[in-house]
Short mmCIF file of C-alpha atoms in Angstrom, two decimals:
data_model
loop_
_atom_site.label_atom_id
_atom_site.label_comp_id
_atom_site.label_asym_id
_atom_site.label_seq_id
_atom_site.Cartn_x
_atom_site.Cartn_y
_atom_site.Cartn_z
CA MET G 120 -4.86 186.55 -71.78
CA LYS G 121 -7.67 188.83 -70.55
CA LYS G 122 -6.53 191.60 -72.86
CA ILE G 123 -6.56 189.34 -75.93
CA ILE G 124 -10.07 188.09 -75.14
CA PHE G 125 -11.32 191.67 -74.77
CA ILE G 126 -9.97 192.64 -78.18
CA CYS G 127 -11.65 189.65 -79.88
CA VAL G 128 -15.00 190.41 -78.31
CA THR G 129 -14.76 194.03 -79.41
CA VAL G 130 -14.13 192.99 -83.01
CA LEU G 131 -17.11 190.61 -82.97
CA VAL G 132 -19.46 193.29 -81.64
CA SER G 133 -18.22 195.77 -84.22
CA CYS G 134 -18.83 193.32 -87.06
CA SER G 135 -22.30 192.37 -85.88
CA SER G 136 -23.44 196.00 -85.62
CA ALA G 137 -22.14 197.06 -89.05
CA LYS G 138 -24.77 198.23 -91.53
CA PHE G 139 -25.68 196.04 -94.47
CA HIS G 140 -25.34 197.50 -97.95
CA LYS G 141 -28.96 196.53 -98.64
CA VAL G 142 -31.88 195.17 -96.70
CA ASN G 143 -32.34 191.69 -98.19
CA GLY G 144 -35.51 190.75 -96.39
CA VAL G 145 -38.39 188.30 -96.26
CA SER G 146 -41.90 188.95 -94.94
CA PHE G 147 -42.15 186.19 -92.34
CA VAL G 148 -45.79 185.17 -92.09
CA SER G 149 -47.27 184.64 -88.64
CA SER G 150 -48.28 181.13 -87.63
CA GLY G 151 -50.09 179.36 -84.83
CA GLU G 152 -46.90 177.81 -83.51
CA GLU G 153 -43.53 178.87 -82.16
CA ALA G 154 -40.66 179.38 -84.58
CA SER G 155 -38.08 176.62 -84.41
CA GLN G 156 -34.73 176.20 -86.15
CA GLN G 157 -36.34 174.23 -88.98
CA HIS G 158 -38.45 177.32 -89.74
CA ILE G 159 -35.45 179.67 -89.72
CA ASP G 160 -33.08 177.52 -91.78
CA PRO G 161 -34.86 178.23 -95.12
CA VAL G 162 -34.57 181.97 -94.37
CA LEU G 163 -30.84 181.50 -93.87
CA ASN G 164 -30.65 179.32 -96.96
CA VAL G 165 -32.07 182.09 -99.13
CA GLN G 166 -29.39 184.38 -97.63
CA ALA G 167 -31.82 186.90 -96.15
CA ASN G 168 -30.31 189.34 -93.66
CA TYR G 169 -33.64 190.80 -92.48
CA ALA G 170 -37.11 189.48 -91.68
CA ALA G 171 -40.30 191.49 -91.27
CA ILE G 172 -42.25 190.16 -88.29
CA MET G 173 -45.92 191.09 -88.61
CA PRO G 174 -48.33 191.15 -85.66
CA PHE G 175 -51.96 191.81 -86.61
CA GLY G 176 -54.87 193.84 -85.36
CA PHE G 177 -58.36 192.93 -86.60
CA THR G 178 -61.45 194.97 -87.37
CA SER G 179 -64.80 193.91 -88.79
CA ASP G 180 -65.39 196.61 -91.37
CA ILE G 181 -63.70 199.58 -93.10
CA ASN G 182 -65.92 201.88 -90.97
CA SER G 183 -65.61 200.05 -87.65
CA PRO G 184 -63.85 201.88 -84.79
CA ASP G 185 -63.08 198.61 -83.00
CA LEU G 186 -59.59 197.13 -83.25
CA VAL G 187 -58.74 193.80 -81.61
CA PHE G 188 -55.08 192.92 -81.05
CA ASP G 189 -52.85 190.84 -78.77
CA SER G 190 -55.83 188.61 -78.07
CA ASP G 191 -55.83 184.98 -76.94
CA ARG G 192 -58.09 184.28 -79.93
CA GLN G 193 -55.31 185.20 -82.35
CA TRP G 194 -52.58 182.92 -83.66
CA PHE G 195 -49.45 182.76 -81.54
CA GLY G 196 -47.36 184.66 -84.10
CA GLU G 197 -49.92 187.46 -84.42
CA ARG G 198 -49.73 188.55 -80.80
CA ARG G 199 -47.01 189.99 -78.58
CA GLU G 200 -45.59 186.80 -77.09
CA GLY G 201 -45.28 185.22 -80.52
CA VAL G 202 -43.67 188.28 -82.07
CA GLU G 203 -41.11 188.33 -79.28
CA GLN G 204 -40.35 184.63 -79.73
CA TYR G 205 -39.96 185.02 -83.51
CA ILE G 206 -37.61 187.97 -83.05
CA GLN G 207 -35.50 186.11 -80.50
CA LYS G 208 -35.17 183.10 -82.79
CA MET G 209 -34.21 185.25 -85.76
CA HIS G 210 -31.67 187.16 -83.69
CA GLN G 211 -30.10 183.91 -82.53
CA ASN G 212 -29.40 183.23 -86.19
CA GLY G 213 -28.03 186.68 -87.02
CA VAL G 214 -31.15 187.87 -88.88
CA ARG G 215 -32.17 191.47 -88.29
CA ILE G 216 -35.76 192.55 -87.80
CA MET G 217 -38.37 195.01 -88.98
CA VAL G 218 -41.42 194.92 -86.71
CA LYS G 219 -44.40 195.68 -88.95
CA PRO G 220 -47.83 195.75 -87.24
CA GLN G 221 -50.67 195.45 -89.74
CA ILE G 222 -54.46 195.61 -89.80
CA TRP G 223 -56.67 192.89 -91.24
CA ILE G 224 -60.22 193.91 -92.14
CA SER G 225 -62.82 191.18 -92.25
CA ARG G 226 -63.15 189.45 -95.64
CA GLY G 227 -59.92 191.03 -96.78
CA ALA G 228 -61.21 194.54 -97.43
CA PHE G 229 -58.49 196.97 -98.50
CA THR G 230 -56.99 198.87 -95.56
CA GLY G 231 -56.39 201.92 -97.73
CA ASN G 232 -60.15 202.56 -97.65
CA LEU G 233 -60.46 202.39 -93.86
CA LYS G 234 -62.46 205.47 -92.86
CA MET G 235 -64.52 206.35 -89.81
CA LEU G 236 -67.93 207.99 -90.33
CA THR G 237 -67.98 210.25 -87.28
CA GLU G 238 -65.48 212.20 -85.21
CA ALA G 239 -66.30 210.05 -82.20
CA ASP G 240 -65.50 206.91 -84.19
CA TRP G 241 -62.24 208.41 -85.39
CA LYS G 242 -61.22 209.17 -81.80
CA GLN G 243 -62.11 205.66 -80.66
CA PHE G 244 -60.22 204.04 -83.50
CA GLU G 245 -57.19 206.31 -83.07
CA GLU G 246 -56.98 205.46 -79.39
CA ALA G 247 -56.98 201.75 -80.21
CA TYR G 248 -54.52 202.12 -83.09
CA GLU G 249 -52.11 204.14 -80.96
CA ALA G 250 -52.18 201.45 -78.27
CA PHE G 251 -51.59 198.79 -80.94
CA ILE G 252 -48.59 200.60 -82.43
CA LEU G 253 -47.01 201.63 -79.11
CA LEU G 254 -47.31 198.06 -77.79
CA TYR G 255 -45.12 196.82 -80.63
CA ALA G 256 -42.86 199.87 -80.74
CA THR G 257 -42.03 199.16 -77.11
CA LEU G 258 -41.39 195.51 -77.94
CA ALA G 259 -39.18 196.57 -80.86
CA GLU G 260 -37.12 198.64 -78.43
CA GLU G 261 -36.90 195.85 -75.86
CA THR G 262 -35.72 193.37 -78.50
CA GLN G 263 -33.36 195.87 -80.18
CA SER G 264 -35.08 195.42 -83.53
CA ASP G 265 -33.56 197.54 -86.28
CA ILE G 266 -36.63 198.98 -88.02
CA PHE G 267 -40.17 199.72 -86.87
CA CYS G 268 -43.05 200.30 -89.29
CA ILE G 269 -45.84 202.56 -87.98
CA GLY G 270 -48.52 201.43 -90.45
CA THR G 271 -49.28 199.67 -93.71
CA GLU G 272 -51.40 200.90 -96.63
CA LEU G 273 -53.63 203.32 -94.70
CA LYS G 274 -54.09 205.99 -97.36
CA VAL G 275 -57.40 207.54 -96.22
CA PHE G 276 -56.43 207.35 -92.54
CA VAL G 277 -53.16 209.14 -93.26
CA ASN G 278 -54.74 211.78 -95.51
CA GLU G 279 -57.68 212.63 -93.27
CA ARG G 280 -56.00 212.55 -89.85
CA PRO G 281 -52.60 214.27 -90.21
CA GLU G 282 -52.45 215.54 -86.62
CA PHE G 283 -52.89 212.03 -85.27
CA TRP G 284 -49.98 210.72 -87.33
CA SER G 285 -47.74 213.61 -86.34
CA GLU G 286 -48.41 212.90 -82.67
CA LEU G 287 -48.04 209.14 -83.16
CA ILE G 288 -44.58 209.54 -84.69
CA THR G 289 -43.51 211.64 -81.70
CA LYS G 290 -44.80 209.01 -79.28
CA VAL G 291 -43.11 206.17 -81.18
CA ARG G 292 -39.81 208.06 -81.14
CA HIS G 293 -40.17 208.41 -77.38
CA VAL G 294 -40.32 204.64 -76.77
CA TYR G 295 -38.32 203.31 -79.73
CA HIS G 296 -34.87 204.51 -80.77
CA GLY G 297 -34.22 202.53 -83.95
CA GLU G 298 -35.14 203.41 -87.52
CA ILE G 299 -38.76 204.09 -88.46
CA THR G 300 -40.74 203.80 -91.67
CA TYR G 301 -44.31 203.56 -92.95
CA ALA G 302 -45.41 201.06 -95.62
CA ALA G 303 -47.23 203.18 -98.21
CA ASN G 304 -49.05 201.51 -101.05
CA TRP G 305 -47.50 202.05 -104.47
CA ASP G 306 -50.18 204.61 -105.40
CA GLU G 307 -50.00 206.68 -102.18
CA TYR G 308 -46.31 207.05 -101.27
CA ALA G 309 -45.71 210.19 -103.37
CA LYS G 310 -48.26 212.13 -101.29
CA THR G 311 -47.55 210.68 -97.85
CA PRO G 312 -46.95 213.83 -95.77
CA PHE G 313 -44.55 212.76 -93.02
CA TRP G 314 -41.51 211.23 -94.79
CA SER G 315 -39.22 213.97 -93.46
CA ARG G 316 -39.80 212.63 -89.93
CA LEU G 317 -39.00 209.01 -90.79
CA ASP G 318 -35.79 207.20 -91.72
CA TYR G 319 -37.04 205.44 -94.87
CA ILE G 320 -39.66 206.10 -97.51
CA GLY G 321 -41.44 202.77 -97.27
CA VAL G 322 -43.21 201.54 -100.41
CA ASN G 323 -45.21 198.38 -101.05
CA ALA G 324 -43.95 198.06 -104.60
CA TYR G 325 -46.84 196.51 -106.53
CA PHE G 326 -46.48 198.86 -109.49
CA PRO G 327 -48.26 197.82 -112.71
CA LEU G 328 -45.63 197.19 -115.38
CA CYS G 329 -47.36 195.81 -118.45
CA GLU G 330 -50.43 193.92 -119.69
CA GLU G 331 -48.65 191.07 -121.44
CA GLU G 332 -49.50 187.48 -120.60
CA ASN G 333 -45.87 186.34 -120.44
CA PRO G 334 -43.75 189.51 -120.38
CA SER G 335 -40.12 189.55 -121.42
CA VAL G 336 -37.24 191.05 -119.45
CA GLU G 337 -37.22 193.99 -121.85
CA THR G 338 -40.94 194.65 -121.41
CA LEU G 339 -40.75 194.47 -117.63
CA SER G 340 -37.72 196.74 -117.52
CA LYS G 341 -39.42 199.29 -119.78
CA GLY G 342 -42.48 199.21 -117.55
CA TRP G 343 -40.37 200.13 -114.54
CA GLN G 344 -38.80 203.27 -115.98
CA PRO G 345 -41.48 205.91 -115.20
CA TRP G 346 -42.06 204.46 -111.73
CA LYS G 347 -38.34 204.29 -111.04
CA ALA G 348 -37.83 207.90 -112.10
CA LYS G 349 -40.59 209.04 -109.72
CA LEU G 350 -39.18 206.98 -106.82
CA LYS G 351 -35.75 208.51 -107.36
CA GLU G 352 -37.24 212.00 -107.50
CA VAL G 353 -39.16 211.54 -104.24
CA SER G 354 -36.09 210.10 -102.55
CA LYS G 355 -34.03 213.09 -103.65
CA ASN G 356 -36.65 215.66 -102.64
CA LYS G 357 -37.27 214.10 -99.23
CA LYS G 358 -33.60 213.29 -98.66
CA SER G 359 -34.45 209.75 -97.56
CA PRO G 360 -33.77 206.34 -99.12
CA ILE G 361 -36.53 204.21 -100.62
CA LEU G 362 -37.23 200.92 -98.83
CA PHE G 363 -39.53 198.39 -100.46
CA THR G 364 -41.46 197.35 -97.35
CA GLU G 365 -43.05 194.72 -99.61
CA PHE G 366 -42.20 193.53 -103.10
CA GLY G 367 -43.04 190.45 -105.09
CA TYR G 368 -45.02 188.89 -107.92
CA ARG G 369 -47.47 186.07 -108.27
CA SER G 370 -46.34 183.02 -110.22
CA MET G 371 -49.00 183.35 -112.89
CA ASP G 372 -49.70 184.73 -116.34
CA PHE G 373 -50.10 188.54 -116.47
CA THR G 374 -47.94 188.84 -113.36
CA GLY G 375 -46.97 192.42 -114.24
CA LYS G 376 -50.50 193.67 -114.94
CA LYS G 377 -51.92 194.02 -111.44
CA PRO G 378 -49.19 192.80 -109.09
CA TRP G 379 -51.27 193.68 -106.02
CA LEU G 380 -53.95 191.05 -106.69
CA VAL G 381 -54.54 188.85 -103.65
CA ASP G 382 -57.63 187.01 -104.92
CA ARG G 383 -57.82 183.27 -105.48
CA ASN G 384 -58.15 183.41 -109.23
CA GLN G 385 -57.26 180.37 -111.32
CA THR G 386 -55.01 182.21 -113.77
CA ASP G 387 -52.50 179.75 -115.19
CA VAL G 388 -49.35 179.15 -113.18
CA ASN G 389 -46.31 180.84 -114.74
CA LEU G 390 -43.24 180.21 -112.62
CA GLU G 391 -40.82 181.76 -115.07
CA ALA G 392 -42.75 185.01 -115.26
CA GLN G 393 -42.49 185.39 -111.48
CA ALA G 394 -38.77 184.64 -111.57
CA ARG G 395 -38.23 187.00 -114.49
CA ALA G 396 -40.12 189.88 -112.86
CA THR G 397 -38.21 189.39 -109.61
CA GLN G 398 -34.88 189.44 -111.41
CA VAL G 399 -35.80 192.63 -113.28
CA LEU G 400 -36.71 194.33 -110.00
CA PHE G 401 -33.33 193.39 -108.57
CA ASP G 402 -31.55 194.59 -111.71
CA GLU G 403 -33.35 197.93 -111.67
CA PHE G 404 -32.97 198.82 -107.98
CA TRP G 405 -30.36 196.93 -105.99
CA SER G 406 -27.42 198.87 -107.41
CA GLU G 407 -28.98 202.30 -106.78
CA SER G 408 -27.46 204.35 -103.97
CA TRP G 409 -30.84 205.90 -103.05
CA PHE G 410 -32.45 202.49 -102.64
CA ALA G 411 -32.18 200.68 -99.27
CA GLY G 412 -33.46 197.20 -100.23
CA GLY G 413 -36.68 195.42 -99.38
CA PHE G 414 -38.77 192.55 -98.06
CA VAL G 415 -40.09 189.90 -100.43
CA TRP G 416 -43.78 189.06 -100.05
CA LYS G 417 -44.25 186.53 -98.61
CA TRP G 418 -42.40 183.78 -96.70
CA PHE G 419 -44.18 181.02 -94.79
CA MET G 420 -42.77 179.10 -91.83
CA GLN G 421 -43.63 175.62 -93.15
CA HIS G 422 -41.24 175.85 -96.07
CA ASN G 423 -41.67 172.31 -97.38
CA GLU G 424 -45.46 172.57 -97.43
CA VAL G 425 -45.94 175.79 -99.43
CA GLY G 426 -45.40 177.14 -102.92
CA GLY G 427 -44.22 174.67 -105.50
CA HIS G 428 -44.88 174.21 -109.19
CA GLU G 429 -48.68 174.22 -109.00
CA ASP G 430 -49.03 177.38 -106.92
CA ASN G 431 -49.89 180.73 -108.54
CA ARG G 432 -49.68 182.78 -105.34
CA PHE G 433 -47.04 185.25 -104.14
CA THR G 434 -44.63 183.07 -102.22
CA PRO G 435 -41.37 182.33 -104.10
CA GLN G 436 -40.78 179.25 -101.96
CA ASN G 437 -39.97 176.06 -103.86
CA LYS G 438 -40.17 177.93 -107.16
CA PRO G 439 -37.55 179.29 -109.58
CA ALA G 440 -37.98 182.75 -108.02
CA GLU G 441 -36.49 181.42 -104.80
CA SER G 442 -33.21 180.75 -106.62
CA VAL G 443 -33.30 184.26 -108.09
CA ILE G 444 -33.66 185.73 -104.60
CA ARG G 445 -30.93 183.52 -103.16
CA LYS G 446 -28.50 184.55 -105.89
CA GLN G 447 -29.16 188.25 -105.34
CA TYR G 448 -29.11 188.11 -101.55
CA SER G 449 -25.93 186.04 -101.50
CA GLN G 450 -24.07 188.92 -103.18
CA GLU G 451 -24.48 190.92 -99.95
CA ARG G 452 -22.84 188.13 -97.98
CA LYS G 453 -19.93 187.92 -100.41
CA THR G 454 -19.23 191.67 -100.28
CA ARG G 455 -19.05 191.53 -96.48
CA LEU G 456 -16.59 188.65 -96.26
#
């Protein structure tokens, strides 16, 4: 009897540790409360196999050397104890994790422009950022998370402080032994200097595709071709797969014009355009061998209270795009049965 039980356990462990064909992920937005099963069930329902858990550090200005993180003043899900609880709850449900620490600059200023004005300020900020990243890299190791992201959309920081990033990668590798990436903005990834030291070329895939109000499948697909060719070229040259660390579209007119827009404009809701653009992205990339998958932006915990037919924001929840995602992600499950 003992021998039979041992064999069964071995098979289960082997199955649970097998690699997915693609990362079919959601960007799980931090909240002020603990994650419960009712928050995880919609993630399972959309057939996601990964979730990005995103702790935040805060700074007051693009030139400020101060970085506040893991503070009692932050929401539960934005600090260490919340991140750990979210990861544990996801793992209990068989969902794998990318830990993705991010910076929020006051009033929503773009992190790509973050730049210190003096060497002393750079040193102060780098010390704080290193502590921020190593705190969560250590947690990622302790929780056996699959992927760790060392930064998100920090173009100027990366370009102007290459030695810091080289040393940071070494230090992260020392405390974390899973796969590592960096989430480069769509207009910076081709020049990011350290891809050869990471496991994935991470791209936040808000590429402009067209300027049409209600673009067709054909128009969206055509808009992807030059960007897709460049992504494939970079993947080949760097010998690393592309991972869309974020992807998604707003459910509004002109969704393919400036997909990165995070303002609160009142552009007319266009649910079908969001669904159409999402489907085209899946059609263009999910069958490519050099493409690892991605994380849809973004997924809120309170599923029944967000999105819907009057919402022109990014979330696909309670919109036609959610069904598009579920259909695509379910194909992964079917191929593994």
